[in-house]
């Protein structure tokens, strides 16, 4: 028997707690309530569309599904209406009185595996619905399930304080209307332009048209949303101009992107991604705490503007969208829970970005050079942050070298290895504070004499990053300013101390005696051919750049003494030997 008298019910204890949290602290932005209500309306339409495949009578002669948002400033009313599956009395009590059940979750649980793959459903109606109480002092739901008679409609009402009432009503159309009597401080949501802006922001790509009607007598106008997600369309239907327009829409960047990648993954995990490489770095690129990440959608419903969970920090410059068929969200749909799907999607997206960069480097080197100029310093962080992809990242690195004349001629490690000198077995590099300092360093003299290329690292982070890059294609890296060099295989003749004459050995003793504890060792150099002297740091010592970084971060860097290397053939060193011999005869 259909109940006709109103009945009063108490919310379950967990719902009372949820309502309190919802209103006071759960959602970081009040406007999200509209996203949730429109999302729930979309869910209801999706359910009807799916169930009607087996039971066409549920459409009741009206197969055009849509959503209407109505505002009445005089009565302070806002309503969201769909013509979807609707709810019976039992369903409305169950779904709106507890968070232990989910209409969508239960619906999917009843489907077989093959059917489940075809159901385009998201969310949990009984959870997102409660966000209405953030802005409403009273919420009324009027619904009729598709297939029931108009007299079997049901009205649900509550002020969110602990109880709700349910009564029968007559509703001519199937579907659900959620009517909010707004609080005094929520008057902004009675403005048509404000509501249309929120629909475009959060529900632009809902699969159903969303219309807005202002005033009880006004007609709903054209759909506010596009009703078709660009990334959900086949790539064959999308032109380059469409991709560029969408990039400007999501990135607010007047410049064209360097490249983009549009991919669909189907199977165990289903998601679509549309990723862009910007052409210019944003002003806050070096602020690692700034909002970053992709726009996250779940079945075309906007969830999060900066979903940082899907890309590591070294790819924080990438813009785009990821739309997943199924992700675990918390009750506010704002934060992702720990989910193996997230890790799997992240791994796949990293691969997509690296694929895009590899294609750019191979097919459009000028564009890749532009990318490296803007984002290379950030991308190099991947050596430390992403060990799993270290080899691919190393292939994409670019360096200035003794054979390059400018930024446009930066060299890849692959090109460096291919240009090895006869007998060369290591990749040589030099740290310096600037390109000018690097090219004028005395440590390069012996390499210039033997026509051996040296990479010039002038980024202040390079020294730290090189600790995470031991080798490339089986070739180890060698800092030309560290330790003693043995270039015998490159045609050099090693100068060993036992071959020194007495005057030379005496010179080393005298200089060491003068410098005392200021240097670790004094020796004749294998590096120098033109300069009189240079300093070399120990193999395991911290270099100058890393030492400065540690100090800037408030850490004490361990002390390390350099070694002084002298050029025995230089006139200045010979004169020094004569002067010291007069002052210190080494009796």
C-alpha positions as CSV (number, residue, x, y, z in Angstrom):
1,X,0.0,0.0,0.0
2,X,1.2,3.5,-0.9
3,X,1.8,5.6,2.2
4,X,0.0,9.0,2.0
5,X,0.6,10.5,5.4
6,X,3.9,12.4,6.1
7,X,6.3,10.4,8.2
8,X,9.2,11.8,10.2
9,X,12.6,10.0,10.3
10,X,15.8,10.6,12.2
11,X,19.1,10.6,10.3
12,X,21.4,7.8,11.2
13,X,24.1,8.9,13.6
14,X,26.8,8.9,11.0
15,X,24.7,11.2,8.8
16,X,24.4,13.7,11.6
17,X,28.1,13.8,12.0
18,X,28.6,14.1,8.2
19,X,26.2,17.0,8.0
20,X,28.0,18.8,10.8
21,X,31.4,18.3,9.0
22,X,29.9,19.1,5.6
23,X,28.6,22.5,6.8
24,X,31.6,23.5,8.9
25,X,34.7,22.0,7.5
26,X,34.4,19.3,4.9
27,X,34.3,21.4,1.7
28,X,36.9,24.0,1.1
29,X,34.6,26.0,-1.3
30,X,30.9,26.5,-0.9
31,X,30.2,26.7,-4.6
32,X,31.0,23.0,-4.9
33,X,27.4,22.2,-3.9
34,X,26.2,23.0,-7.4
35,X,28.8,20.6,-8.9
36,X,27.5,17.8,-6.7
37,X,23.9,18.4,-7.4
38,X,24.4,18.6,-11.2
39,X,26.6,15.5,-11.0
40,X,23.9,13.6,-9.2
41,X,21.4,14.7,-11.8
42,X,23.8,13.4,-14.5
43,X,24.0,10.1,-12.6
44,X,20.2,9.8,-12.6
45,X,20.1,10.4,-16.4
46,X,22.9,7.9,-17.0
47,X,21.0,5.3,-15.0
48,X,17.8,5.8,-17.0
49,X,19.7,5.7,-20.3
50,X,21.2,2.4,-19.3
51,X,18.1,0.8,-17.9
52,X,16.0,1.9,-20.9
53,X,18.2,-0.3,-23.1
54,X,16.5,-3.3,-21.6
55,X,13.1,-1.6,-20.8
56,X,12.3,1.2,-23.3
57,X,9.0,1.9,-21.5
58,X,10.9,3.7,-18.8
59,X,11.5,6.6,-21.2
60,X,7.7,7.3,-21.1
61,X,7.8,8.7,-24.6
62,X,10.6,11.3,-23.8
63,X,14.1,10.1,-24.7
64,X,15.6,13.6,-24.5
65,X,17.5,13.7,-21.2
66,X,18.7,17.0,-19.7
67,X,19.2,19.0,-16.5
68,X,17.6,22.4,-15.6
69,X,18.9,24.7,-12.9
70,X,16.2,27.2,-11.8
71,X,16.7,30.3,-9.6
72,X,14.0,32.4,-8.0
73,X,15.6,35.4,-6.3
74,X,12.3,36.6,-4.7
75,X,11.7,33.3,-2.9
76,X,15.4,32.6,-2.4
77,X,15.0,29.3,-4.2
78,X,17.5,27.3,-6.3
79,X,16.5,24.0,-7.8
80,X,18.3,21.4,-9.9
81,X,15.9,19.1,-11.9
82,X,16.7,16.1,-14.0
83,X,14.4,13.8,-16.0
84,X,16.4,10.7,-15.2
85,X,15.6,7.5,-13.3
86,X,14.1,9.1,-10.2
87,X,13.4,7.5,-6.9
88,X,10.6,5.6,-5.2
89,X,9.6,6.2,-1.5
90,X,11.8,3.4,-0.3
91,X,14.8,4.5,-2.3
92,X,14.6,8.1,-1.2
93,X,14.4,7.1,2.5
94,X,17.4,4.7,2.0
95,X,19.6,7.0,-0.1
96,X,18.9,10.3,1.6
97,X,18.9,8.9,5.2
98,X,22.1,7.1,5.2
99,X,25.6,7.2,3.8
100,X,26.0,3.4,4.2
101,X,24.2,2.8,0.9
102,X,24.8,4.3,-2.5
103,X,22.3,4.3,-5.3
104,X,25.0,4.1,-7.9
105,X,27.2,1.6,-6.1
106,X,24.2,-0.8,-5.5
107,X,23.1,-0.4,-9.0
108,X,26.5,-1.4,-10.4
109,X,26.7,-4.3,-7.9
110,X,23.6,-5.8,-9.4
111,X,25.1,-5.7,-12.9
112,X,27.1,-8.5,-14.5
113,X,30.6,-7.8,-15.6
114,X,29.7,-7.3,-19.3
115,X,27.0,-4.9,-18.4
116,X,29.1,-3.0,-15.9
117,X,31.6,-2.1,-18.5
118,X,28.9,-0.3,-20.4
119,X,27.4,1.6,-17.5
120,X,28.6,5.3,-17.5
121,X,27.9,5.9,-13.9
122,X,29.8,7.8,-11.2
123,X,29.6,9.0,-7.7
124,X,27.6,8.2,-4.6
125,X,24.3,10.1,-4.6
126,X,23.7,9.9,-0.9
127,X,27.0,11.6,-0.1
128,X,27.2,14.5,-2.6
129,X,23.6,15.4,-2.0
130,X,24.4,16.6,1.6
131,X,26.6,19.4,0.3
132,X,23.3,21.2,-0.4
133,X,23.2,22.1,3.4
134,X,26.3,24.2,3.0
135,X,24.2,26.9,1.4
136,X,20.6,25.9,2.2
137,X,18.6,26.3,5.4
138,X,16.1,23.8,4.0
139,X,16.3,21.2,1.3
140,X,13.3,19.6,-0.5
141,X,13.5,16.7,-2.9
142,X,10.5,15.8,-5.1
143,X,11.0,12.6,-7.2
144,X,9.2,9.9,-9.1
145,X,10.8,6.8,-10.3
146,X,10.5,6.0,-14.0
147,X,7.8,3.4,-14.6
148,X,5.7,4.4,-11.6
149,X,2.4,6.4,-11.9
150,X,2.3,10.2,-11.2
151,X,0.5,9.5,-7.9
152,X,3.5,7.6,-6.7
153,X,5.8,10.6,-6.4
154,X,7.5,11.3,-3.1
155,X,8.5,14.5,-1.3
156,X,11.5,14.5,1.1
157,X,12.3,17.6,3.2
158,X,14.8,18.5,6.0
159,X,16.6,21.4,7.6
160,X,19.7,19.3,8.2
161,X,19.4,19.4,12.0
162,X,18.7,15.7,12.6
163,X,15.4,14.7,11.1
164,X,13.7,14.6,7.7
165,X,10.1,14.1,6.6
166,X,8.8,12.0,3.7
167,X,5.3,12.1,2.2
168,X,3.6,11.1,-1.0
169,X,2.9,13.6,-3.8
170,X,1.9,13.8,-7.4
171,X,4.6,14.4,-9.9
172,X,3.7,14.3,-13.6
173,X,7.2,13.9,-14.9
174,X,9.7,11.2,-14.0
175,X,13.0,12.3,-12.5
176,X,14.0,14.4,-9.5
177,X,14.0,18.0,-8.4
178,X,16.3,19.2,-5.5
179,X,15.0,22.5,-4.2
180,X,17.1,24.6,-1.9
181,X,15.9,27.5,0.3
182,X,19.2,29.4,0.5
183,X,20.6,31.0,3.6
184,X,20.9,34.7,3.8
185,X,24.7,34.6,3.2
186,X,24.3,32.5,0.1
187,X,22.4,35.1,-2.0
188,X,25.2,35.1,-4.6
189,X,23.9,31.8,-5.9
190,X,20.6,33.5,-7.0
191,X,22.5,35.4,-9.7
192,X,22.1,33.9,-13.1
193,X,25.5,34.8,-14.4
194,X,27.1,33.4,-11.2
195,X,25.3,30.1,-11.7
196,X,26.1,29.9,-15.4
197,X,29.8,30.5,-14.6
198,X,29.8,27.7,-12.1
199,X,28.2,25.3,-14.6
200,X,30.9,26.1,-17.2
201,X,33.6,25.7,-14.5
202,X,32.5,22.4,-13.0
203,X,30.0,20.8,-15.4
204,X,31.0,22.1,-18.8
205,X,31.6,18.6,-20.1
206,X,28.6,16.8,-18.6
207,X,27.1,14.6,-21.3
208,X,23.7,16.1,-20.9
209,X,22.6,19.7,-21.7
210,X,22.4,21.9,-18.6
211,X,20.0,24.8,-18.9
212,X,19.3,27.8,-16.6
213,X,16.0,29.4,-15.9
214,X,15.7,32.5,-13.9
215,X,12.2,33.2,-12.4
216,X,9.2,30.9,-12.2
217,X,7.7,32.0,-15.5
218,X,10.9,32.2,-17.5
219,X,11.8,29.6,-20.1
220,X,15.0,27.7,-20.0
221,X,17.4,29.0,-22.6
222,X,20.2,27.3,-24.6
223,X,22.4,24.8,-22.8
224,X,25.1,26.5,-20.8
225,X,27.6,23.6,-21.0
226,X,29.1,22.2,-24.1
227,X,27.7,18.7,-23.2
228,X,30.5,16.9,-25.0
229,X,34.0,16.5,-23.6
230,X,36.7,17.3,-26.2
231,X,38.9,14.6,-24.8
232,X,36.1,12.0,-25.1
233,X,35.7,12.7,-28.8
234,X,37.6,10.5,-31.3
235,X,40.8,12.1,-32.4
236,X,39.8,11.8,-36.0
237,X,36.9,14.3,-35.3
238,X,39.1,16.9,-33.6
239,X,41.1,19.5,-35.5
240,X,44.3,21.2,-34.4
241,X,42.3,24.4,-33.8
242,X,40.0,22.6,-31.4
243,X,43.0,21.4,-29.4
244,X,44.5,24.9,-29.3
245,X,41.2,26.5,-28.2
246,X,40.8,23.9,-25.4
247,X,44.4,24.5,-24.2
248,X,43.7,28.3,-23.9
249,X,40.6,27.4,-22.0
250,X,42.3,25.2,-19.4
251,X,45.7,26.8,-19.1
252,X,44.7,30.5,-19.5
253,X,47.8,30.8,-21.7
254,X,47.8,33.1,-24.8
255,X,50.8,31.2,-26.2
256,X,50.3,28.1,-28.3
257,X,51.6,24.8,-26.7
258,X,54.6,23.1,-28.2
259,X,52.9,19.8,-28.4
260,X,50.0,17.7,-27.1
261,X,49.1,14.1,-26.6
262,X,45.6,12.7,-26.6
263,X,45.2,9.1,-25.5
264,X,42.5,6.6,-24.4
265,X,43.3,3.6,-22.3
266,X,40.7,0.8,-22.2
267,X,40.7,-2.5,-20.4
268,X,41.3,-3.2,-16.7
269,X,41.7,0.5,-16.0
270,X,39.9,3.0,-18.3
271,X,40.9,6.6,-18.6
272,X,41.4,9.3,-21.1
273,X,44.2,11.9,-21.0
274,X,44.9,15.1,-22.9
275,X,48.3,16.5,-22.1
276,X,50.0,19.7,-23.3
277,X,53.5,21.0,-23.2
278,X,53.4,24.8,-22.8
279,X,55.8,27.0,-24.7
280,X,56.5,29.4,-21.9
281,X,57.3,28.8,-18.2
282,X,54.8,30.3,-15.7
283,X,56.1,32.9,-13.3
284,X,55.7,30.4,-10.3
285,X,57.5,27.5,-11.9
286,X,60.2,27.4,-9.2
287,X,57.7,27.5,-6.4
288,X,57.3,23.8,-5.6
289,X,54.4,24.6,-3.2
290,X,52.3,26.4,-5.9
291,X,49.1,24.7,-7.1
292,X,50.0,22.3,-10.0
293,X,48.8,19.3,-11.7
294,X,46.1,18.2,-14.2
295,X,42.4,18.9,-14.2
296,X,40.7,15.8,-12.9
297,X,37.4,14.6,-14.2
298,X,35.4,11.5,-13.3
299,X,33.1,10.6,-16.2
300,X,33.3,14.2,-17.5
301,X,32.4,15.7,-14.1
302,X,35.0,18.2,-12.9
303,X,36.5,17.0,-9.6
304,X,39.8,18.9,-9.0
305,X,41.5,21.8,-10.7
306,X,45.1,20.9,-9.7
307,X,45.3,17.1,-9.2
308,X,49.0,16.8,-8.3
309,X,48.7,13.0,-7.7
310,X,49.1,12.1,-11.4
311,X,52.4,13.7,-12.3
312,X,55.7,14.1,-10.3
313,X,57.1,17.5,-9.4
314,X,59.6,17.5,-12.2
315,X,56.8,17.4,-14.7
316,X,54.8,20.2,-13.0
317,X,54.8,22.3,-16.1
318,X,52.5,19.9,-18.0
319,X,48.9,21.1,-18.4
320,X,45.9,19.0,-19.4
321,X,43.0,16.8,-18.3
322,X,42.7,13.2,-17.0
323,X,39.2,11.7,-17.0
324,X,38.9,8.3,-15.3
325,X,36.0,5.9,-15.3
326,X,36.5,4.9,-11.7
327,X,38.7,6.4,-8.9
328,X,38.4,6.3,-5.2
329,X,37.5,9.8,-3.8
330,X,36.8,10.9,-0.3
331,X,33.3,12.0,0.5
332,X,33.8,15.6,-0.7
333,X,35.2,14.4,-4.0
334,X,38.1,16.8,-3.4
335,X,40.9,14.4,-2.4
336,X,42.0,11.1,-3.8
337,X,42.3,8.2,-1.4
338,X,45.1,5.8,-1.7
339,X,44.3,3.7,-4.7
340,X,46.3,1.4,-6.9
341,X,44.5,3.0,-9.9
342,X,46.1,6.3,-9.1
343,X,49.6,4.8,-9.2
344,X,48.8,3.0,-12.5
345,X,47.4,6.1,-14.1
346,X,50.4,8.2,-12.9
347,X,52.9,5.7,-14.4
348,X,51.0,5.8,-17.7
349,X,50.9,9.5,-17.8
350,X,54.6,9.9,-17.1
351,X,55.2,7.5,-20.0
352,X,53.0,9.7,-22.2
353,X,54.9,12.9,-21.4
354,X,58.2,11.2,-22.0
355,X,57.0,9.8,-25.3
356,X,55.8,13.3,-26.3
357,X,59.2,14.8,-25.4
358,X,61.1,12.1,-27.3
359,X,59.0,12.7,-30.4
360,X,59.6,16.4,-30.1
361,X,63.4,15.9,-29.7
362,X,63.6,13.6,-32.7
363,X,61.2,15.3,-35.1
364,X,61.2,18.9,-34.1
365,X,64.6,19.7,-32.5
366,X,64.0,23.5,-32.7
367,X,60.9,23.1,-30.6
368,X,62.7,20.8,-28.2
369,X,65.4,23.4,-27.8
370,X,62.7,25.9,-26.9
371,X,61.3,23.5,-24.4
372,X,64.7,22.9,-22.8
373,X,65.4,26.6,-22.5
374,X,62.1,27.1,-20.6
375,X,61.8,23.9,-18.6
376,X,65.2,22.0,-18.8
377,X,66.3,23.0,-15.3
378,X,63.0,21.6,-13.8
379,X,63.0,18.5,-16.0
380,X,66.5,17.5,-14.7
381,X,65.0,17.1,-11.2
382,X,63.6,13.8,-12.6
383,X,67.0,12.2,-12.2
384,X,66.5,12.3,-8.5
385,X,62.7,12.0,-8.3
386,X,62.0,9.3,-10.8
387,X,64.6,6.5,-10.7
388,X,62.4,4.2,-12.7
389,X,62.6,6.5,-15.8
390,X,66.2,7.7,-15.2
391,X,67.5,6.2,-18.4
392,X,64.8,7.8,-20.5
393,X,65.3,11.2,-18.7
394,X,69.0,11.0,-19.4
395,X,68.4,10.5,-23.1
396,X,66.4,13.8,-23.1
397,X,69.0,15.9,-21.2
398,X,70.8,18.7,-23.0
399,X,74.1,20.3,-22.0
400,X,76.4,23.1,-23.2
401,X,79.8,21.7,-24.0
402,X,83.2,22.8,-25.3
403,X,81.9,21.9,-28.8
404,X,78.7,24.0,-28.6
405,X,78.6,27.7,-29.2
406,X,75.2,28.7,-27.8
407,X,71.9,27.4,-26.2
408,X,70.6,26.3,-29.6
409,X,73.5,24.0,-29.9
410,X,73.2,22.2,-26.6
411,X,74.3,18.6,-26.9
412,X,72.6,15.4,-25.9
413,X,74.5,12.7,-24.1
414,X,73.9,10.4,-27.0
415,X,75.6,12.9,-29.3
416,X,78.5,13.2,-26.8
417,X,79.1,9.5,-26.7
418,X,79.0,9.2,-30.4
419,X,81.7,11.9,-30.6
420,X,84.1,10.1,-28.2
421,X,87.8,10.7,-29.0
422,X,90.0,7.7,-29.7
423,X,90.7,5.8,-26.5
424,X,88.0,7.8,-24.5
425,X,86.1,5.7,-22.0
426,X,84.4,8.3,-19.7
427,X,82.0,11.2,-20.1
428,X,83.8,14.3,-18.8
429,X,82.0,17.3,-17.3
430,X,82.9,20.5,-15.4
431,X,80.8,22.5,-12.9
432,X,81.1,26.3,-13.0
433,X,79.1,29.3,-11.8
434,X,78.5,30.6,-15.3
435,X,79.1,29.7,-19.0
436,X,81.9,32.2,-19.2
437,X,83.6,30.8,-16.1
438,X,83.3,27.3,-17.4
439,X,84.8,28.0,-20.8
440,X,87.8,29.9,-19.2
441,X,88.5,27.2,-16.6
442,X,92.1,26.0,-16.6
443,X,90.8,22.5,-15.9
444,X,89.8,22.3,-19.6
445,X,93.3,22.9,-21.0
446,X,94.5,19.3,-21.4
447,X,91.1,18.4,-23.0
448,X,91.3,21.1,-25.5
449,X,94.8,20.0,-26.4
450,X,93.6,16.5,-27.1
451,X,90.3,17.6,-28.7
452,X,88.2,15.8,-26.0
453,X,84.7,17.2,-25.5
454,X,83.7,18.3,-21.9
455,X,80.2,19.0,-20.8
456,X,79.8,22.4,-19.1
457,X,77.3,22.3,-16.2
458,X,76.4,25.8,-15.0
459,X,73.0,25.3,-13.3
460,X,73.3,25.6,-9.5
461,X,71.5,22.3,-9.1
462,X,73.6,20.3,-11.5
463,X,76.2,19.1,-8.9
464,X,73.4,17.7,-6.8
465,X,71.6,16.1,-9.7
466,X,74.8,14.5,-11.1
467,X,75.0,12.4,-7.9
468,X,72.0,10.6,-9.3
469,X,73.5,10.0,-12.8
470,X,76.4,7.6,-12.5
471,X,76.6,6.4,-16.1
472,X,75.0,6.7,-19.5
473,X,75.0,3.8,-22.0
474,X,77.6,2.0,-19.9
475,X,79.9,5.1,-19.8
476,X,80.7,6.6,-16.4
477,X,80.8,10.3,-15.7
478,X,84.0,12.0,-14.6
479,X,84.3,15.5,-13.1
480,X,87.5,17.0,-14.6
481,X,88.0,19.2,-11.5
482,X,88.1,16.2,-9.1
483,X,91.1,14.1,-8.0
484,X,94.0,13.3,-10.3
485,X,93.5,12.7,-14.0
486,X,95.0,9.8,-15.8
487,X,94.7,10.5,-19.6
488,X,97.2,8.0,-20.8
489,X,94.6,6.3,-23.0
490,X,93.9,9.7,-24.7
491,X,97.5,10.1,-25.7
492,X,98.8,11.8,-22.5
493,X,102.0,10.8,-20.7
494,X,101.3,10.3,-17.0
495,X,103.8,12.3,-14.9
496,X,104.5,10.4,-11.7
497,X,106.3,11.8,-8.7
498,X,109.1,9.3,-8.8
499,X,110.2,10.8,-12.2
500,X,110.5,14.3,-10.7
501,X,114.0,15.8,-10.4
502,X,115.3,17.1,-7.0
503,X,114.4,20.8,-7.8
504,X,110.8,19.8,-8.6
505,X,110.4,17.7,-5.5
506,X,111.9,20.5,-3.4
507,X,109.4,23.0,-4.9
508,X,106.4,20.8,-3.8
509,X,107.8,20.6,-0.3
510,X,108.4,24.3,-0.1
511,X,104.9,25.3,-1.3
512,X,103.3,22.8,1.0
513,X,105.3,24.2,3.9
514,X,104.1,27.8,3.1
515,X,100.5,26.8,2.6
516,X,100.4,24.4,5.6
517,X,96.8,23.4,6.4
518,X,95.2,25.5,3.6
519,X,95.5,22.7,1.1
520,X,95.3,19.0,1.3
521,X,98.1,18.3,-1.1
522,X,100.5,20.0,-3.5
523,X,101.3,18.2,-6.8
524,X,102.3,18.8,-10.4
525,X,99.3,18.9,-12.7
526,X,98.2,16.7,-15.6
527,X,95.5,19.1,-16.5
528,X,97.4,22.3,-17.2
529,X,99.2,23.4,-20.4
530,X,98.9,27.2,-20.2
531,X,97.9,28.2,-16.7
532,X,100.4,28.2,-13.8
533,X,98.2,26.5,-11.2
534,X,94.6,25.3,-10.4
535,X,92.8,23.8,-7.5
536,X,91.3,20.3,-7.5
537,X,88.8,18.9,-5.1
538,X,88.8,15.4,-3.7
539,X,86.9,12.5,-5.4
540,X,84.4,12.3,-2.5
541,X,84.4,16.0,-1.4
542,X,81.4,18.3,-1.8
543,X,81.8,20.9,-4.5
544,X,81.3,24.6,-4.2
545,X,77.7,24.7,-5.7
546,X,76.4,21.9,-3.5
547,X,78.1,23.5,-0.5
548,X,76.3,26.8,-1.2
549,X,73.0,25.0,-1.5
550,X,73.4,23.3,1.8
551,X,74.3,26.6,3.5
552,X,71.3,28.3,2.0
553,X,69.1,25.5,3.4
554,X,70.6,26.0,6.8
555,X,72.8,22.9,6.9
556,X,76.5,22.8,7.7
557,X,78.6,21.4,4.9
558,X,81.6,19.3,5.9
559,X,84.9,21.0,5.5
560,X,87.2,19.8,2.7
561,X,90.6,21.0,1.6
562,X,91.4,21.3,-2.1
563,X,94.7,20.1,-3.7
564,X,96.9,22.7,-5.4
565,X,98.2,21.6,-8.8
566,X,101.2,23.4,-10.4
567,X,102.3,23.5,-14.0
568,X,106.0,22.6,-13.8
569,X,106.7,24.0,-17.3
570,X,105.2,27.4,-16.6
571,X,107.6,30.3,-16.2
572,X,105.8,31.7,-13.2
573,X,106.2,28.3,-11.4
574,X,109.9,28.2,-12.3
575,X,110.4,31.7,-10.9
576,X,108.5,30.7,-7.8
577,X,110.8,27.8,-7.3
578,X,113.9,30.1,-7.5
579,X,112.4,32.6,-5.0
580,X,111.4,29.9,-2.5
581,X,114.8,28.2,-2.8
582,X,116.4,31.5,-1.6
583,X,114.0,31.9,1.3
584,X,113.8,28.2,2.3
585,X,116.9,26.3,1.3
586,X,115.5,23.0,2.8
587,X,118.7,22.4,4.8
